[in-house]
CSV table of C-alpha atoms in Angstrom, one decimal:
chain,number,residue,atom,x,y,z
A,830,UNK,CA,101.7,77.7,-67.5
A,831,UNK,CA,99.5,78.3,-64.5
A,832,UNK,CA,96.2,76.9,-63.7
A,833,UNK,CA,93.2,77.6,-61.4
A,834,UNK,CA,90.6,74.9,-60.7
A,835,UNK,CA,92.1,72.7,-63.3
A,836,UNK,CA,91.8,75.1,-66.1
A,837,UNK,CA,95.1,75.7,-67.9
A,838,UNK,CA,96.1,79.2,-68.9
A,839,UNK,CA,96.9,79.6,-72.6
A,840,UNK,CA,100.6,78.9,-73.4
A,841,UNK,CA,101.2,81.8,-75.7
A,842,UNK,CA,103.7,84.6,-76.1
A,843,UNK,CA,104.2,87.7,-78.2
A,844,UNK,CA,107.6,89.4,-78.2
A,845,UNK,CA,109.3,92.1,-80.2
A,846,UNK,CA,113.0,92.9,-80.4
A,847,UNK,CA,114.6,96.0,-82.1
A,848,UNK,CA,118.3,96.5,-82.6
A,849,UNK,CA,120.5,98.3,-85.0
A,850,UNK,CA,120.9,95.0,-86.8
A,851,UNK,CA,117.4,93.5,-86.9
A,852,UNK,CA,113.7,94.0,-86.1
A,853,UNK,CA,111.8,91.0,-84.9
A,854,UNK,CA,108.1,90.5,-84.2
A,855,UNK,CA,107.2,86.9,-83.1
A,856,UNK,CA,104.2,85.2,-81.6
A,857,UNK,CA,103.6,81.5,-80.7
A,858,UNK,CA,101.1,79.2,-79.2
A,859,UNK,CA,102.6,76.0,-77.7
A,860,UNK,CA,99.2,74.3,-77.9
A,861,UNK,CA,98.6,74.9,-81.6
A,862,UNK,CA,98.3,72.7,-84.6
A,863,UNK,CA,101.5,73.7,-86.4
A,864,UNK,CA,100.1,76.6,-88.3
A,865,UNK,CA,102.8,79.1,-89.4
A,866,UNK,CA,103.2,82.4,-91.2
A,867,UNK,CA,107.0,83.1,-91.3
A,868,UNK,CA,108.9,85.8,-93.2
A,869,UNK,CA,112.4,86.4,-92.0
A,870,UNK,CA,113.9,87.7,-95.3
A,871,UNK,CA,116.0,84.6,-95.4
A,872,UNK,CA,114.1,82.0,-97.4
A,873,UNK,CA,115.8,78.8,-96.2
A,874,UNK,CA,115.4,79.9,-92.6
A,875,UNK,CA,111.7,80.4,-93.3
A,876,UNK,CA,111.7,76.8,-94.6
A,877,UNK,CA,113.4,75.4,-91.4
A,878,UNK,CA,111.1,77.4,-89.0
A,879,UNK,CA,108.0,76.4,-90.9
A,880,UNK,CA,109.2,72.7,-90.4
A,881,UNK,CA,109.8,73.4,-86.7
A,882,UNK,CA,106.2,74.8,-86.3
A,883,UNK,CA,104.6,72.0,-88.3
A,884,UNK,CA,106.4,69.1,-86.5
A,885,UNK,CA,106.3,70.6,-83.0
A,886,UNK,CA,102.6,71.5,-83.2
A,887,UNK,CA,103.5,75.1,-82.4
A,888,UNK,CA,101.6,77.9,-84.0
A,889,UNK,CA,104.2,80.4,-85.0
A,890,UNK,CA,104.2,83.8,-86.7
A,891,UNK,CA,107.4,85.7,-87.5
A,892,UNK,CA,108.1,89.0,-89.1
A,893,UNK,CA,111.8,89.9,-89.3
A,894,UNK,CA,114.1,92.1,-91.2
A,895,UNK,CA,117.7,93.1,-90.8
A,896,UNK,CA,121.0,93.9,-92.3
A,897,UNK,CA,121.1,90.8,-94.6
A,898,UNK,CA,123.0,92.9,-97.2
A,899,UNK,CA,125.9,92.4,-94.8
A,900,UNK,CA,125.2,88.9,-93.8
A,901,UNK,CA,122.2,86.9,-92.7
A,902,UNK,CA,123.9,86.0,-89.4
A,903,UNK,CA,122.4,88.8,-87.3
A,904,UNK,CA,118.8,88.2,-88.4
A,905,UNK,CA,118.9,84.5,-88.1
A,906,UNK,CA,120.5,84.5,-84.7
A,907,UNK,CA,118.2,87.3,-83.4
A,908,UNK,CA,115.1,85.4,-84.5
A,909,UNK,CA,116.5,82.3,-82.6
A,910,UNK,CA,116.9,84.5,-79.5
A,911,UNK,CA,113.4,85.8,-79.6
A,912,UNK,CA,112.0,82.3,-80.3
A,913,UNK,CA,113.8,80.9,-77.3
A,914,UNK,CA,112.5,83.8,-75.1
A,915,UNK,CA,109.0,83.3,-76.3
A,916,UNK,CA,109.1,79.5,-75.6
A,917,UNK,CA,110.3,80.2,-72.1
A,918,UNK,CA,107.6,82.8,-71.4
A,919,UNK,CA,104.9,80.6,-72.9
A,920,UNK,CA,106.0,77.6,-70.8
A,921,UNK,CA,105.3,79.5,-67.6
A,922,UNK,CA,106.1,77.5,-64.4
A,923,UNK,CA,106.1,74.3,-66.5
A,924,UNK,CA,103.4,72.6,-64.4
A,925,UNK,CA,102.1,69.4,-65.9
A,926,UNK,CA,104.5,69.1,-68.8
A,927,UNK,CA,106.1,65.8,-69.8
A,928,UNK,CA,109.5,67.6,-69.7
A,929,UNK,CA,111.5,65.1,-71.7
A,930,UNK,CA,111.3,64.3,-75.4
A,931,UNK,CA,113.3,62.5,-78.0
A,932,UNK,CA,113.0,61.8,-81.7
A,933,UNK,CA,114.8,60.1,-84.6
A,934,UNK,CA,114.0,61.7,-87.9
A,935,UNK,CA,115.1,60.7,-91.5
A,936,UNK,CA,115.2,62.8,-94.6
A,937,UNK,CA,116.2,60.6,-97.4
A,938,UNK,CA,119.9,59.8,-96.7
A,939,UNK,CA,120.0,62.1,-93.6
A,940,UNK,CA,119.2,60.8,-90.2
A,941,UNK,CA,119.1,63.1,-87.1
A,942,UNK,CA,118.4,62.4,-83.4
A,943,UNK,CA,117.3,65.0,-80.9
A,944,UNK,CA,116.7,64.8,-77.1
A,945,UNK,CA,115.1,67.7,-75.3
A,946,UNK,CA,114.8,68.3,-71.5
A,947,UNK,CA,112.9,71.4,-70.5
A,948,UNK,CA,115.2,71.7,-67.6
A,949,UNK,CA,115.6,75.4,-67.0
A,950,UNK,CA,119.3,74.8,-67.5
A,951,UNK,CA,120.6,75.9,-70.9
A,952,UNK,CA,122.9,73.3,-72.4
A,953,UNK,CA,123.5,72.2,-76.1
A,954,UNK,CA,125.4,69.2,-77.4
A,955,UNK,CA,125.5,69.2,-81.2
A,956,UNK,CA,127.5,66.6,-83.0
A,957,UNK,CA,127.9,64.6,-86.2
A,958,UNK,CA,127.8,67.1,-89.0
A,959,UNK,CA,130.3,66.3,-91.7
A,960,UNK,CA,133.5,68.3,-92.0
A,961,UNK,CA,132.9,71.4,-94.2
A,962,UNK,CA,129.1,71.5,-93.6
A,963,UNK,CA,129.5,74.8,-91.7
A,964,UNK,CA,130.9,76.4,-94.9
A,965,UNK,CA,128.2,75.2,-97.3
A,966,UNK,CA,125.8,77.8,-98.6
A,967,UNK,CA,122.2,76.5,-98.5
A,968,UNK,CA,119.6,78.2,-100.6
A,969,UNK,CA,122.0,80.9,-101.7
A,970,UNK,CA,121.9,82.7,-98.3
A,971,UNK,CA,122.1,80.3,-95.3
A,972,UNK,CA,125.4,78.8,-94.3
A,973,UNK,CA,125.6,75.5,-92.5
A,974,UNK,CA,127.2,77.1,-89.5
A,975,UNK,CA,123.9,78.9,-88.8
A,976,UNK,CA,122.2,75.6,-87.8
A,977,UNK,CA,124.2,75.4,-84.6
A,978,UNK,CA,123.9,79.2,-84.0
A,979,UNK,CA,120.1,78.8,-84.1
A,980,UNK,CA,120.1,75.8,-81.7
A,981,UNK,CA,122.4,77.7,-79.4
A,982,UNK,CA,120.1,80.8,-79.4
A,983,UNK,CA,117.0,78.8,-78.8
A,984,UNK,CA,118.5,76.6,-76.1
A,985,UNK,CA,120.1,79.3,-74.1
A,986,UNK,CA,117.1,81.6,-74.1
A,987,UNK,CA,114.4,79.0,-73.6
A,988,UNK,CA,116.3,77.3,-70.8
A,989,UNK,CA,116.5,73.9,-72.5
A,990,UNK,CA,119.0,71.0,-72.4
A,991,UNK,CA,119.2,69.8,-76.0
A,992,UNK,CA,121.3,67.0,-77.6
A,993,UNK,CA,121.2,67.0,-81.5
A,994,UNK,CA,123.1,64.3,-83.2
A,995,UNK,CA,123.4,63.8,-86.9
A,996,UNK,CA,123.8,60.0,-87.5
A,997,UNK,CA,124.2,60.2,-91.2
A,998,UNK,CA,123.8,62.5,-94.2
A,999,UNK,CA,125.4,63.9,-97.3
A,1000,UNK,CA,123.1,66.7,-98.7
A,1001,UNK,CA,123.4,69.8,-96.6
A,1002,UNK,CA,119.7,70.8,-97.2
A,1003,UNK,CA,118.7,67.4,-95.9
A,1004,UNK,CA,121.0,67.5,-93.0
A,1005,UNK,CA,119.8,70.9,-91.7
A,1006,UNK,CA,116.1,70.0,-92.2
A,1007,UNK,CA,116.4,66.6,-90.6
A,1008,UNK,CA,118.0,68.2,-87.5
A,1009,UNK,CA,115.3,70.9,-87.2
A,1010,UNK,CA,112.5,68.3,-87.6
A,1011,UNK,CA,114.1,66.0,-85.0
A,1012,UNK,CA,114.3,68.9,-82.6
A,1013,UNK,CA,110.7,69.9,-83.3
A,1014,UNK,CA,109.4,66.3,-82.7
A,1015,UNK,CA,111.5,66.1,-79.5
A,1016,UNK,CA,110.2,69.5,-78.3
A,1017,UNK,CA,106.6,68.5,-79.1
A,1018,UNK,CA,106.9,65.6,-76.7
A,1019,UNK,CA,108.6,67.6,-74.0
A,1020,UNK,CA,106.2,70.4,-73.9
A,1021,UNK,CA,103.1,68.2,-74.1
A,1022,UNK,CA,100.8,68.4,-71.1
A,1023,UNK,CA,100.7,65.0,-69.3
A,1024,UNK,CA,97.5,64.3,-67.4
A,1025,UNK,CA,99.5,62.0,-65.0
A,1026,UNK,CA,101.9,64.8,-64.0
A,1027,UNK,CA,100.7,66.9,-61.1
A,1028,UNK,CA,102.7,70.1,-60.6
A,1029,UNK,CA,106.2,70.6,-61.8
A,1030,UNK,CA,108.0,67.5,-62.9
A,1031,UNK,CA,111.1,67.9,-60.8
A,1032,UNK,CA,112.1,66.7,-57.3
A,1033,UNK,CA,113.4,70.2,-56.7
A,1034,UNK,CA,109.9,71.7,-57.2
A,1035,UNK,CA,111.1,74.1,-59.9
A,1036,UNK,CA,112.4,74.1,-63.4
């Protein structure tokens, strides 16, 4: 974000990525209301990204296709990469943001905690998922292992420090969704513009 005479520039991004494995077209608005239009060809992933948009108050449009006849891995990870890149671009120089956010989100028996620091230093700590979760097929296409892959892709390419901890849970659908919603709520707080913050919220003067 940059500003002139106190007027903030729109925090938006539109990116495209084409490889031999996937085709991604993604746009977002960090200052939206959570409106989304998402079609990745992986239905459960659409569900998770819709939840992310809604609970982070990020307007998000995604069109993605890929070699899902081989595996959903390439398409899912590549969308995460582009989402991270778009977040980084839309944040701009990060002037005026709160920078930090945390959330604790339940979904029935599942309980997830997320902490986000828009630090410019990519780092992910992701713990607590039950043994075997990574092998579980959710929605017929999406394996539990992809949850961490998506967080890794977003974290690295957006330049975020993220801690996601599953505190409890049994149902794989609930676990994945609670983790995404917790991340979304924490990100919502971290990206928010704080009227008390002047300039970049770092003693170094850059993030």
